mmCIF file of N, CA and C in Angstrom:
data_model
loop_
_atom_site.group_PDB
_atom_site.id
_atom_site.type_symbol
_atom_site.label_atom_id
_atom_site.label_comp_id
_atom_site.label_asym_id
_atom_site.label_seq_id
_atom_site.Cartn_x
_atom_site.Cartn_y
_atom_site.Cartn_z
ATOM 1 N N UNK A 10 -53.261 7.366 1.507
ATOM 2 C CA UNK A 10 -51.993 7.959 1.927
ATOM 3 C C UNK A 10 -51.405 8.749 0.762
ATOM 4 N N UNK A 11 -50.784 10.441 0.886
ATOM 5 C CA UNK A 11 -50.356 11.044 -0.001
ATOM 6 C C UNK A 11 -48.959 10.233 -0.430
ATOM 7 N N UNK A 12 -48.354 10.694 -1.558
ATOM 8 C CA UNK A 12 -47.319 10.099 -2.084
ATOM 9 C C UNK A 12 -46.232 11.044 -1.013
ATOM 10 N N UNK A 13 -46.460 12.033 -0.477
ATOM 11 C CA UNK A 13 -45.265 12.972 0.187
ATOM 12 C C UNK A 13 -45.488 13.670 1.581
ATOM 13 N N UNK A 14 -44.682 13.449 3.030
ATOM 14 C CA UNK A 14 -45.424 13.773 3.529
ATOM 15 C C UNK A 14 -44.512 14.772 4.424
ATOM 16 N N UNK A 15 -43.368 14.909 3.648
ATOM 17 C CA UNK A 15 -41.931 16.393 4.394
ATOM 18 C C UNK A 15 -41.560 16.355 3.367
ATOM 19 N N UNK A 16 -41.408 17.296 2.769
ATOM 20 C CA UNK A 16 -40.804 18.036 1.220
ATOM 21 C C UNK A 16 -39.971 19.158 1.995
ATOM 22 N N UNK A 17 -38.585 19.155 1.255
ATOM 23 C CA UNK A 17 -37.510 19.958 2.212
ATOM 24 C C UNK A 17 -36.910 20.478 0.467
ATOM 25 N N UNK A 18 -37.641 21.757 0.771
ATOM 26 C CA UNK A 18 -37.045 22.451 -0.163
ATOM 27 C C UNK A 18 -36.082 23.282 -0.398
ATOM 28 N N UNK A 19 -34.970 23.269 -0.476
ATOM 29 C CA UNK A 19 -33.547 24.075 -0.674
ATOM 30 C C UNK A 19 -33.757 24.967 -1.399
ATOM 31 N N UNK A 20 -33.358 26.540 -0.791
ATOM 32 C CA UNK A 20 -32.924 27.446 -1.908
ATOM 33 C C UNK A 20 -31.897 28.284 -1.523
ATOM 34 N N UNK A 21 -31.406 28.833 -2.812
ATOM 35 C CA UNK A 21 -30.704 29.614 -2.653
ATOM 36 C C UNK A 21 -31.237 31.105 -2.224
ATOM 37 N N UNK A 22 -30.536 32.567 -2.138
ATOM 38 C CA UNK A 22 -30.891 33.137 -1.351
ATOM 39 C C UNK A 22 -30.472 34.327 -2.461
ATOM 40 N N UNK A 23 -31.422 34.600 -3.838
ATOM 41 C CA UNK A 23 -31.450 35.271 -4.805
ATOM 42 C C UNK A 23 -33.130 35.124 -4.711
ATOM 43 N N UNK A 24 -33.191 35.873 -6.203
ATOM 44 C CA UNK A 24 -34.238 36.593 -6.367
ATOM 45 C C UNK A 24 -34.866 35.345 -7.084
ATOM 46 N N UNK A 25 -34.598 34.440 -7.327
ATOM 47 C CA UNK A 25 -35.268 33.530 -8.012
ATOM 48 C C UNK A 25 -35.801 32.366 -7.216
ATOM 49 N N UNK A 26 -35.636 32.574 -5.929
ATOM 50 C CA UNK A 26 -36.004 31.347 -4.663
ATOM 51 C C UNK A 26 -37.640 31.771 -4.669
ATOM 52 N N UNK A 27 -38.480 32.844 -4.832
ATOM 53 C CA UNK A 27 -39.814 32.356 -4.606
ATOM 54 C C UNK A 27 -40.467 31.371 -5.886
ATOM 55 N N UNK A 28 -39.614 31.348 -7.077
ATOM 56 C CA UNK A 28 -39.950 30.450 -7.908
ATOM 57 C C UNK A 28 -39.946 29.112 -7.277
ATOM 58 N N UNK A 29 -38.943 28.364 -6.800
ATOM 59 C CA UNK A 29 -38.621 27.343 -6.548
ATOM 60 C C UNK A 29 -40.055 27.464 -5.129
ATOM 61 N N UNK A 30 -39.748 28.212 -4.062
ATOM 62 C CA UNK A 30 -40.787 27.908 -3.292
ATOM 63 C C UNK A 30 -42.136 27.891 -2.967
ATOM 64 N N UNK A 31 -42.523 28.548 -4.682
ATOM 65 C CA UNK A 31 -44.150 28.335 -4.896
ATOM 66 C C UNK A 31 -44.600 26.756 -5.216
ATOM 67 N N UNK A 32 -43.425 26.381 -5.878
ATOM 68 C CA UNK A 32 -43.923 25.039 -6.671
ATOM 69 C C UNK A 32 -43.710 23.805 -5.229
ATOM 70 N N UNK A 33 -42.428 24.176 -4.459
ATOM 71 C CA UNK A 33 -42.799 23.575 -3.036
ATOM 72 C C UNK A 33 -44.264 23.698 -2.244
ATOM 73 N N UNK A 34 -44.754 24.822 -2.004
ATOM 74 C CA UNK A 34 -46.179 25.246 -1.247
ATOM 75 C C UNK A 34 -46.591 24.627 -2.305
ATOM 76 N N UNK A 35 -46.878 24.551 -3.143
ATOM 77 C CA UNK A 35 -48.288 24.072 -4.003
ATOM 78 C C UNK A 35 -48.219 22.494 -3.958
ATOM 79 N N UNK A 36 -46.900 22.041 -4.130
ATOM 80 C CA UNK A 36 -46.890 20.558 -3.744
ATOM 81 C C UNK A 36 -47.287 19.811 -2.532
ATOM 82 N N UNK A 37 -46.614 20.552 -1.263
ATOM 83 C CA UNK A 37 -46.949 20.404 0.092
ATOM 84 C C UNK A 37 -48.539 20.543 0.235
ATOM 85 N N UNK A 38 -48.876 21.592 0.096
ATOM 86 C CA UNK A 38 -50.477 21.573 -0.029
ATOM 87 C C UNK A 38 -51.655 20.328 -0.919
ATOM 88 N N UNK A 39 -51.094 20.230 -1.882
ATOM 89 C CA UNK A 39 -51.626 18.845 -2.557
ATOM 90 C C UNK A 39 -51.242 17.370 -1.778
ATOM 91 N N UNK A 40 -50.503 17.546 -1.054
ATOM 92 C CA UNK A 40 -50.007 16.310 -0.455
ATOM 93 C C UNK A 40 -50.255 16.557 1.025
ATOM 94 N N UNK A 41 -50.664 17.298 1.746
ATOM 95 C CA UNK A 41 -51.265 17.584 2.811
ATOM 96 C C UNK A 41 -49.458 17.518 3.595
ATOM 97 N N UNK A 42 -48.427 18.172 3.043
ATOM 98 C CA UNK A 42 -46.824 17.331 3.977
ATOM 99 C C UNK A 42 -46.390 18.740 4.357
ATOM 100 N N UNK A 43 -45.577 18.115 5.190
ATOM 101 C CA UNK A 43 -44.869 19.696 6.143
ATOM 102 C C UNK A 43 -43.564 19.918 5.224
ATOM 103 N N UNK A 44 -43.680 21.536 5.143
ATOM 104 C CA UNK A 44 -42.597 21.762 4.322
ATOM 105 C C UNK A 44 -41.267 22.341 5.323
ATOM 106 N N UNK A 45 -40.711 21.908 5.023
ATOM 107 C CA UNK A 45 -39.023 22.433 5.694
ATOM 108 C C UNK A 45 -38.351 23.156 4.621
ATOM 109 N N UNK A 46 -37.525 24.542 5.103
ATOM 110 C CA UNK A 46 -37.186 25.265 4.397
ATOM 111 C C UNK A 46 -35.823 25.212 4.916
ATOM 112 N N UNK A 47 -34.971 25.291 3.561
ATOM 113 C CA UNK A 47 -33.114 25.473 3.816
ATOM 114 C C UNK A 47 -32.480 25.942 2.848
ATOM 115 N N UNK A 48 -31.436 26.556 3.525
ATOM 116 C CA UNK A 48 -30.148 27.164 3.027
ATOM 117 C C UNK A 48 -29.137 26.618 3.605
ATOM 118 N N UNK A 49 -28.088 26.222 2.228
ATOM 119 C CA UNK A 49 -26.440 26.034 2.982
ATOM 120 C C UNK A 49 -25.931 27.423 2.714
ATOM 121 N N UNK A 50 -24.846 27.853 3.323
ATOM 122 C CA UNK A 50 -23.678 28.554 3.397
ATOM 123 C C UNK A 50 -22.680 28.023 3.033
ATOM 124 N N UNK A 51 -22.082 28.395 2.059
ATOM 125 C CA UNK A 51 -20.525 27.707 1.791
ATOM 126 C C UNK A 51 -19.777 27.793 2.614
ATOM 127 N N UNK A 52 -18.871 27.188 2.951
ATOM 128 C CA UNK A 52 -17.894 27.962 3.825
ATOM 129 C C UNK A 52 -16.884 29.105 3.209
ATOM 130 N N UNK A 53 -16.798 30.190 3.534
ATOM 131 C CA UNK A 53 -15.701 30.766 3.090
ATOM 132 C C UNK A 53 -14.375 30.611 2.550
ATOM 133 N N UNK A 54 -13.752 29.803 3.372
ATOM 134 C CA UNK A 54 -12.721 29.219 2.840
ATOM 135 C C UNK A 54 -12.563 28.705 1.572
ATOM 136 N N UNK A 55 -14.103 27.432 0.783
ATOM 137 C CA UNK A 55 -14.103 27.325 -0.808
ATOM 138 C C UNK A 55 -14.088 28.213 -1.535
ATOM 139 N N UNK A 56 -14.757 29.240 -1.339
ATOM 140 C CA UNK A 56 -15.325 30.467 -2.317
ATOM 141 C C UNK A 56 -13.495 31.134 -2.693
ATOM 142 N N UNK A 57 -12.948 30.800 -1.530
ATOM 143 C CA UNK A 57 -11.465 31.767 -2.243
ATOM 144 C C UNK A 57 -10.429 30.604 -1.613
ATOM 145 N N UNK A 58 -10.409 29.092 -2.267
ATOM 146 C CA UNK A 58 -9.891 28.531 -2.413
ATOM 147 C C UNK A 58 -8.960 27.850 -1.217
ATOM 148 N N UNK A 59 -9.417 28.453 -0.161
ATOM 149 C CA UNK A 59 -8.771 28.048 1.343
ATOM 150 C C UNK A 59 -8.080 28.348 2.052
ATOM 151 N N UNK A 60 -6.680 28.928 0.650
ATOM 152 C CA UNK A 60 -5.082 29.325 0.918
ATOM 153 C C UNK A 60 -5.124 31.192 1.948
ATOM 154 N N UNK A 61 -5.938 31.338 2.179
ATOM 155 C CA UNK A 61 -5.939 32.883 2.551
ATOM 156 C C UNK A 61 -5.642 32.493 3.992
ATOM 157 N N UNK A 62 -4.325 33.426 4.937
ATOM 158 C CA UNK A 62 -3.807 33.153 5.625
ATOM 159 C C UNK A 62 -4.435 34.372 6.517
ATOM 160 N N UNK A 63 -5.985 34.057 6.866
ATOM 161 C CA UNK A 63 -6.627 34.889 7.855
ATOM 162 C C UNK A 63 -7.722 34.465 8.295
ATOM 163 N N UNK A 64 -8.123 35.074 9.348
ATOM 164 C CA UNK A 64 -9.252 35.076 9.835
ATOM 165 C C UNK A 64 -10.885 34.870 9.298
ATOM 166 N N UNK A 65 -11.388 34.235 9.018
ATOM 167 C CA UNK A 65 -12.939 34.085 7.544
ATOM 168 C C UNK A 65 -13.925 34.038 8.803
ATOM 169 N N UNK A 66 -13.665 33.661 10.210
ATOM 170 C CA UNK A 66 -14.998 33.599 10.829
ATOM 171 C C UNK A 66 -15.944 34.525 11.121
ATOM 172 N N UNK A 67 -15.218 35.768 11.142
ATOM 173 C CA UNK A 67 -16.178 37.065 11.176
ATOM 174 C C UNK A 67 -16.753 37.164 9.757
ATOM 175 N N UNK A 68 -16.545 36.730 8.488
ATOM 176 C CA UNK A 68 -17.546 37.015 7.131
ATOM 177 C C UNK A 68 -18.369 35.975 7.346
ATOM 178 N N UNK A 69 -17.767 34.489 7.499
ATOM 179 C CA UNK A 69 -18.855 33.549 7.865
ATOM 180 C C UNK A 69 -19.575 33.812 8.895
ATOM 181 N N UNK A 70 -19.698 34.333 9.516
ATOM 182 C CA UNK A 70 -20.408 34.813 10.579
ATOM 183 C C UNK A 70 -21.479 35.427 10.206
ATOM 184 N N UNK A 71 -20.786 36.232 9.542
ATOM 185 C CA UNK A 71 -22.249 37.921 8.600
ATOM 186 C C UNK A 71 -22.855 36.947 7.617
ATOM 187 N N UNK A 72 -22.374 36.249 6.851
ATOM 188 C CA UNK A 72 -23.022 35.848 5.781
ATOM 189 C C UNK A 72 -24.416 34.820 6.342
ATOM 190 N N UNK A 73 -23.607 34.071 7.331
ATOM 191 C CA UNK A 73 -24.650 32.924 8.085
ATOM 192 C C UNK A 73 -26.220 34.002 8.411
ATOM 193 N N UNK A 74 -25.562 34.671 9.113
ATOM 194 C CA UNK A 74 -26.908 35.773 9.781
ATOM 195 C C UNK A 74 -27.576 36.558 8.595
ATOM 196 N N UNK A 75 -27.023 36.860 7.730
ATOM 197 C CA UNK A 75 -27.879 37.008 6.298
ATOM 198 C C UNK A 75 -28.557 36.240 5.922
ATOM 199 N N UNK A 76 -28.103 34.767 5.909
ATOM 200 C CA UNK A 76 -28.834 33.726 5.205
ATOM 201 C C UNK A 76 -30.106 33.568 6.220
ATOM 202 N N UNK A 77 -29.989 33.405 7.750
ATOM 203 C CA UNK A 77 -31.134 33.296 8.500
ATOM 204 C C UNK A 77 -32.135 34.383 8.371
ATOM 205 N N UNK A 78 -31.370 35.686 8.281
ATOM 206 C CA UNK A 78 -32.780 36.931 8.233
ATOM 207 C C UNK A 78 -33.407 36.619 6.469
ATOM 208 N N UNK A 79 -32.462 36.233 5.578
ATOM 209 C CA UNK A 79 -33.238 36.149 4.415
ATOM 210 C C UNK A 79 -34.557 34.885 4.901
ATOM 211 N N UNK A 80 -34.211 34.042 5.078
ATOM 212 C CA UNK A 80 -34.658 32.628 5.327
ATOM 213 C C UNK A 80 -36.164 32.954 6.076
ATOM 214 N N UNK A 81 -35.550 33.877 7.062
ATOM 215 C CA UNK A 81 -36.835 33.921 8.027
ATOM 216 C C UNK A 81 -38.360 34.815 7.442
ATOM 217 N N UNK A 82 -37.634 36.144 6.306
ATOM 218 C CA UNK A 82 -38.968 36.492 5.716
ATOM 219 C C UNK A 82 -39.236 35.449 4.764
ATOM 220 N N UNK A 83 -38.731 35.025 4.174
ATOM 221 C CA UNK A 83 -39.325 34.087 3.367
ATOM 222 C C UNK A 83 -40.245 32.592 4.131
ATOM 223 N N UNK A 84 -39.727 32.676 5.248
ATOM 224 C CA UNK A 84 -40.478 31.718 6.354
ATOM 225 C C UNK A 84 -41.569 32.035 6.552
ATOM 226 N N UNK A 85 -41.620 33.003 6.401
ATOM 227 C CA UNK A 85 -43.113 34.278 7.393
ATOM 228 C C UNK A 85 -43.774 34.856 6.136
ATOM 229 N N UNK A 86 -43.390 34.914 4.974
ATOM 230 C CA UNK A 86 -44.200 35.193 3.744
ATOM 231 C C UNK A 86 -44.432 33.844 3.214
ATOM 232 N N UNK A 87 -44.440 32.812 3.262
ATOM 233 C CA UNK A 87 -44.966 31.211 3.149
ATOM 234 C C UNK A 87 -46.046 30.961 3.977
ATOM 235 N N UNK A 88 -45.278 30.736 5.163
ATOM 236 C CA UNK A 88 -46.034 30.438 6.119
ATOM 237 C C UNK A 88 -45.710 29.263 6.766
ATOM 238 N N UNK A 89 -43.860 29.321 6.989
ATOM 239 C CA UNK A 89 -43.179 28.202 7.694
ATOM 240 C C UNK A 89 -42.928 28.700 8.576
ATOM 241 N N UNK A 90 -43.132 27.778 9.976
ATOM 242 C CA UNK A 90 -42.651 28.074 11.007
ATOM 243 C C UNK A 90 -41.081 28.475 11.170
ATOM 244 N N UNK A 91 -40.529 28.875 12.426
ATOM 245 C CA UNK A 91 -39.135 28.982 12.364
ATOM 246 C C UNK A 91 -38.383 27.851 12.628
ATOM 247 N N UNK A 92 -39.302 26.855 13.377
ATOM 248 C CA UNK A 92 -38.396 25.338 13.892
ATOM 249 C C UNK A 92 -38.581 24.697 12.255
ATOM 250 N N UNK A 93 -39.089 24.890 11.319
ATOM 251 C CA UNK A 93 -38.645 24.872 9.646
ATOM 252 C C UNK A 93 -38.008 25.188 8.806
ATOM 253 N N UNK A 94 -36.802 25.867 9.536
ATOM 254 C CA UNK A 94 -36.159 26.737 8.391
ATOM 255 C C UNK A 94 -34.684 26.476 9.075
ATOM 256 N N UNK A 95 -34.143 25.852 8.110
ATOM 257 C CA UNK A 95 -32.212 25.233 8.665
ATOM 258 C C UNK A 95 -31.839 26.106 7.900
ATOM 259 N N UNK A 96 -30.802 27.216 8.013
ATOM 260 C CA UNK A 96 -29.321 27.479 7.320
ATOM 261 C C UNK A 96 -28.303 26.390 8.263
ATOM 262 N N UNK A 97 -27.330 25.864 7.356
ATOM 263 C CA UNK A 97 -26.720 25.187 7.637
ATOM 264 C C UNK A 97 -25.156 25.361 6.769
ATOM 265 N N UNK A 98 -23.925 25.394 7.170
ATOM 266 C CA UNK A 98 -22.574 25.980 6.562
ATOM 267 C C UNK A 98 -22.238 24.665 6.151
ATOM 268 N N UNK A 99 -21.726 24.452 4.885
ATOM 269 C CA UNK A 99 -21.232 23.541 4.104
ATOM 270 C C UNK A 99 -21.249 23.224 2.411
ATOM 271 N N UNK A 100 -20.959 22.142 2.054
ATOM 272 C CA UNK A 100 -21.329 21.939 0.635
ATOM 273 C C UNK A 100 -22.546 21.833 0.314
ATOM 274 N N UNK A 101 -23.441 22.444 -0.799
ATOM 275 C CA UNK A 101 -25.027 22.200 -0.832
ATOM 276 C C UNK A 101 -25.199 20.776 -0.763
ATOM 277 N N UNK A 102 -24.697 20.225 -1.749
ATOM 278 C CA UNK A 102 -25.856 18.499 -2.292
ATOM 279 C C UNK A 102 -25.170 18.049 -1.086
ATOM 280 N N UNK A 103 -24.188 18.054 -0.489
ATOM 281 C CA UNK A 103 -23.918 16.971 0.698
ATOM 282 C C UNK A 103 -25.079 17.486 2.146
ATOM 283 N N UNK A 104 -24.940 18.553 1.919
ATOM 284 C CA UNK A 104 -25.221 19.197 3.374
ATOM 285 C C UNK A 104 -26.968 18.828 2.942
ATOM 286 N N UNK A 105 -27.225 18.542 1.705
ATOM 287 C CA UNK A 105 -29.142 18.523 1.679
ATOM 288 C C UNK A 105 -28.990 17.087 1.338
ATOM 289 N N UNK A 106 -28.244 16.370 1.309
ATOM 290 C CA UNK A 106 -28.404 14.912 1.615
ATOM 291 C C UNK A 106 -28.507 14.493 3.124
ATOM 292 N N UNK A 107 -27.866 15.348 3.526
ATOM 293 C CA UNK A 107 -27.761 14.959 4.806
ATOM 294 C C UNK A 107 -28.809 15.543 5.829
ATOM 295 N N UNK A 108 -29.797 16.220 4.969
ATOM 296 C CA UNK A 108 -30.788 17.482 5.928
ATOM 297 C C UNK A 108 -32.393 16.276 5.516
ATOM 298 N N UNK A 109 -31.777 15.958 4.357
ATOM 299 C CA UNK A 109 -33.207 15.026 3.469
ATOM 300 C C UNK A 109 -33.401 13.603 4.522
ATOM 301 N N UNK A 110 -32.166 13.038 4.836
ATOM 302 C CA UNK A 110 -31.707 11.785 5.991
ATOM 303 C C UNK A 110 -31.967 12.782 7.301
ATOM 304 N N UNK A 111 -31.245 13.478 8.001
ATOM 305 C CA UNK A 111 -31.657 13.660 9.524
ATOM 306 C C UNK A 111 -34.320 14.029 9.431
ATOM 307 N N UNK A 112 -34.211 14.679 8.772
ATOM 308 C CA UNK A 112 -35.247 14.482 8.532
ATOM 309 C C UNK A 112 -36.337 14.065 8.228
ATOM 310 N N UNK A 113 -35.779 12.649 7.730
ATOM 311 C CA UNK A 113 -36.777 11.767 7.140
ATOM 312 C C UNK A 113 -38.019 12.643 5.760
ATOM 313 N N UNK A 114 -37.290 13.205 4.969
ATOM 314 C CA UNK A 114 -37.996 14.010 3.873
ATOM 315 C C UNK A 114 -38.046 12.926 2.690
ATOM 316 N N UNK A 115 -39.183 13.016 2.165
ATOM 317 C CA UNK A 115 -39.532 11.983 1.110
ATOM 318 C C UNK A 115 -39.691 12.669 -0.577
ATOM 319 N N UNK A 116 -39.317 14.080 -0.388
ATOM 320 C CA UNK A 116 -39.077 14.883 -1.562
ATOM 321 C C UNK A 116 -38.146 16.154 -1.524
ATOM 322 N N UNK A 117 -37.226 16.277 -2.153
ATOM 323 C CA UNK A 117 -36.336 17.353 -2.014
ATOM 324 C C UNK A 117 -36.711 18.188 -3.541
ATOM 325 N N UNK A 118 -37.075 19.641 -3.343
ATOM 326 C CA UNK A 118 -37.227 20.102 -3.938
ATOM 327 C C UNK A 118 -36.152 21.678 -4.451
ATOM 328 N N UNK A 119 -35.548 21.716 -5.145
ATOM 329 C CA UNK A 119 -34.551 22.422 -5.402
ATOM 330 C C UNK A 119 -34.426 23.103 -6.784
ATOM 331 N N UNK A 120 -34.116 24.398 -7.263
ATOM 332 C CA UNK A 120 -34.199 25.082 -8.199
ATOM 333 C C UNK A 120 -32.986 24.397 -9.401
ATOM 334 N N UNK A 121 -33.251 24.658 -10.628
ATOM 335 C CA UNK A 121 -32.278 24.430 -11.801
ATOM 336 C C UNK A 121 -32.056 25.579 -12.763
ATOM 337 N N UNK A 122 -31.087 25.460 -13.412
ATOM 338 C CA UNK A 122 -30.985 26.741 -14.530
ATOM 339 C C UNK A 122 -31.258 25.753 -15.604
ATOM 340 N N UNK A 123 -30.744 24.443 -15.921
ATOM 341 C CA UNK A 123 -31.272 23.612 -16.989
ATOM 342 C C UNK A 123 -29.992 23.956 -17.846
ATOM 343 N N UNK A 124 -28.455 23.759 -17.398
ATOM 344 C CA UNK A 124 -27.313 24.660 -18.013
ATOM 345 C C UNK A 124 -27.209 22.956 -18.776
ATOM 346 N N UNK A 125 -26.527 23.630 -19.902
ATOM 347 C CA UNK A 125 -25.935 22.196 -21.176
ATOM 348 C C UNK A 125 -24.603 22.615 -21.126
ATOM 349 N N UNK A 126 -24.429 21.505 -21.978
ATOM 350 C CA UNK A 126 -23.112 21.259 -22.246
ATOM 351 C C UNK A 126 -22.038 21.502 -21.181
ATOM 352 N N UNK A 127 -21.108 22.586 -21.616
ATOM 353 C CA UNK A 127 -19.816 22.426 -20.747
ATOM 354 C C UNK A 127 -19.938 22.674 -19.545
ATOM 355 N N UNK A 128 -21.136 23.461 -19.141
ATOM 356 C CA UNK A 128 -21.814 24.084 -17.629
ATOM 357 C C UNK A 128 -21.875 23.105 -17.005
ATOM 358 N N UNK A 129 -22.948 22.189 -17.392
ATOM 359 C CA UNK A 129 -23.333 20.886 -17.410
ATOM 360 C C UNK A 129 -22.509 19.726 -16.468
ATOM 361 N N UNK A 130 -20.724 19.592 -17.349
ATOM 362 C CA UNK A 130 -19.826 19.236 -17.138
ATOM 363 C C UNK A 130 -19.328 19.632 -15.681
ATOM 364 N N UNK A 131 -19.316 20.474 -15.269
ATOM 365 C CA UNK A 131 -19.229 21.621 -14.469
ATOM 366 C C UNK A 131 -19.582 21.117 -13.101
ATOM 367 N N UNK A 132 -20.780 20.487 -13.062
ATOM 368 C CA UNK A 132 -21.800 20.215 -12.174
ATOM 369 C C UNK A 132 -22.837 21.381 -11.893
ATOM 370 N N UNK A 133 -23.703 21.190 -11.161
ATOM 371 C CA UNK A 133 -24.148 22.105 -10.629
ATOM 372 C C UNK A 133 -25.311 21.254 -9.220
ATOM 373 N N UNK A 134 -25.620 22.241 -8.313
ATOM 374 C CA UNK A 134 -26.374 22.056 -7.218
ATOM 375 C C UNK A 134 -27.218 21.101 -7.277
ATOM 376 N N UNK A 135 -28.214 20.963 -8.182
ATOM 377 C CA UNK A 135 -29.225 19.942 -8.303
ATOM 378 C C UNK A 135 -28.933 18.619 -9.206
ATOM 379 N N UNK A 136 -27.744 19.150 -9.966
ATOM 380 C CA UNK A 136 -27.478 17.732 -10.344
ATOM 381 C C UNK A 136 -26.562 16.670 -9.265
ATOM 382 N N UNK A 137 -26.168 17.427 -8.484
ATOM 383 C CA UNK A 137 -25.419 16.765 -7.391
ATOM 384 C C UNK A 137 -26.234 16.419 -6.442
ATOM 385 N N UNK A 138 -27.547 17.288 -6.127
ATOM 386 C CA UNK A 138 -28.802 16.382 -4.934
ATOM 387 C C UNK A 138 -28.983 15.622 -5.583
ATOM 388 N N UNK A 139 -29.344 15.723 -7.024
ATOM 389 C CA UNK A 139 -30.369 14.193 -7.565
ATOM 390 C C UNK A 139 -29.476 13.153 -7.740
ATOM 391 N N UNK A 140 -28.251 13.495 -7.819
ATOM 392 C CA UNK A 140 -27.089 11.770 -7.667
ATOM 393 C C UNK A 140 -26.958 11.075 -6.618
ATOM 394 N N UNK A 141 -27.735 12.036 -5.562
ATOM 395 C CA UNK A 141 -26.835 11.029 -4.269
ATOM 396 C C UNK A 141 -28.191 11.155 -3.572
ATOM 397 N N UNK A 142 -29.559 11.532 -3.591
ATOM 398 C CA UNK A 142 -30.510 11.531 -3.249
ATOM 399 C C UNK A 142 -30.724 9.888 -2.909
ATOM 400 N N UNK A 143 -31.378 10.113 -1.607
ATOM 401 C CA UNK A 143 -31.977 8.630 -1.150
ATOM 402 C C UNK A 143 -33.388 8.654 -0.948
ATOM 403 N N UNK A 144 -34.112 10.105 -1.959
ATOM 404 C CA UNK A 144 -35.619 10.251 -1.866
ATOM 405 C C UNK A 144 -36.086 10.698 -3.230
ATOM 406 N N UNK A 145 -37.235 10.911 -3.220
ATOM 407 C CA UNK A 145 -37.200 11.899 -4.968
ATOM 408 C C UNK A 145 -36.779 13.251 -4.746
ATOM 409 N N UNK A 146 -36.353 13.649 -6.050
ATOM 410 C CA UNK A 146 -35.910 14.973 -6.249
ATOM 411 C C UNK A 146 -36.747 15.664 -7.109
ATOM 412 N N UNK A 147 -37.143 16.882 -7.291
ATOM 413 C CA UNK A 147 -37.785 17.654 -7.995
ATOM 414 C C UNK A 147 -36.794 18.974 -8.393
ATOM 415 N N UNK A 148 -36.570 18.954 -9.441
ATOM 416 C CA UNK A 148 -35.945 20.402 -9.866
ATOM 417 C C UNK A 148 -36.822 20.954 -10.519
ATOM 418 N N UNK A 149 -36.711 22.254 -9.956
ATOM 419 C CA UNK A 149 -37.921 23.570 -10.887
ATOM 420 C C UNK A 149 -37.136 24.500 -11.482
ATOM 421 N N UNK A 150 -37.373 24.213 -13.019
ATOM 422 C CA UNK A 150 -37.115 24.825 -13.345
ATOM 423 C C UNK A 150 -36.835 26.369 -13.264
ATOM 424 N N UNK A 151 -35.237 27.205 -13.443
ATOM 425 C CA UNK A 151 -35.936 28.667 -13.393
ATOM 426 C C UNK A 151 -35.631 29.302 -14.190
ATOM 427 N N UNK A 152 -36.498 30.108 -14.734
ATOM 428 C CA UNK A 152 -36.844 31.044 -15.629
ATOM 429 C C UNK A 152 -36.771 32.371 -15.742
#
């Protein structure tokens, strides 16, 4: 029996996500496991603090449908199906805790910058999956 057998790899939706999702395919492939591919969406409302006394569902709207057309070439240049690929609107580490549990994923794989000190302090995305993770975590480095 492989050590992994759904690796749900999170990325973001920059130029540095085929890093993170080579080292997913190459893992999945060594472990013979189905890979699931995701993106959160923030909600609009965090990004500008909430207080804005308007309408955000039409940007959340555009942004969501960005994240799926990004999602989907990168689905189709892998070689993940589409019933594999969640965008989902929310906080990252909660919303991929909660994608790692509805899924039963036994590795979450997610990109890092490797930030020190006060950044550090700061939090960031993968240090917040790997705290509350109820599976292993893998951060790849990026470079």
């Amino acid at each position: 029996m492989s050590a992994y057998s759904k690796i749900l790899v999170a990325i973001d939706l920059t130029e540095e996500a085929p890093q993170v999702l080579k080292k997913a395919l190459a893992l999945s492939e060594q472990h013979g496991a189905k890979l699931i591919l995701a993106h959160v969406v923030e909600p609009v409302g965090y990004a500008y603090g909430g207080d804005i006394p308007m309408d955000l569902s039409e940007l959340q709207d555009q942004l969501d449908k960005a994240a799926r057309e990004q999602l989907g070439k990168y689905g189709k240049e892998y070689g993940i199906s589409e019933d594999d690929q969640i965008v989902t609107v929310g906080r990252p580490e909660s919303e991929i805790h909660q994608l790692s549990e509805d899924y039963g994923v036994d590795l979450v794989v997610v990109g890092s910058h490797g930030r020190k000190g006060f950044q550090l302090l700061l939090g960031s995305t993968a240090n917040g999956v790997l705290h509350g993770a109820k599976c292993d975590v893998l951060a790849v480095r990026i470079h």
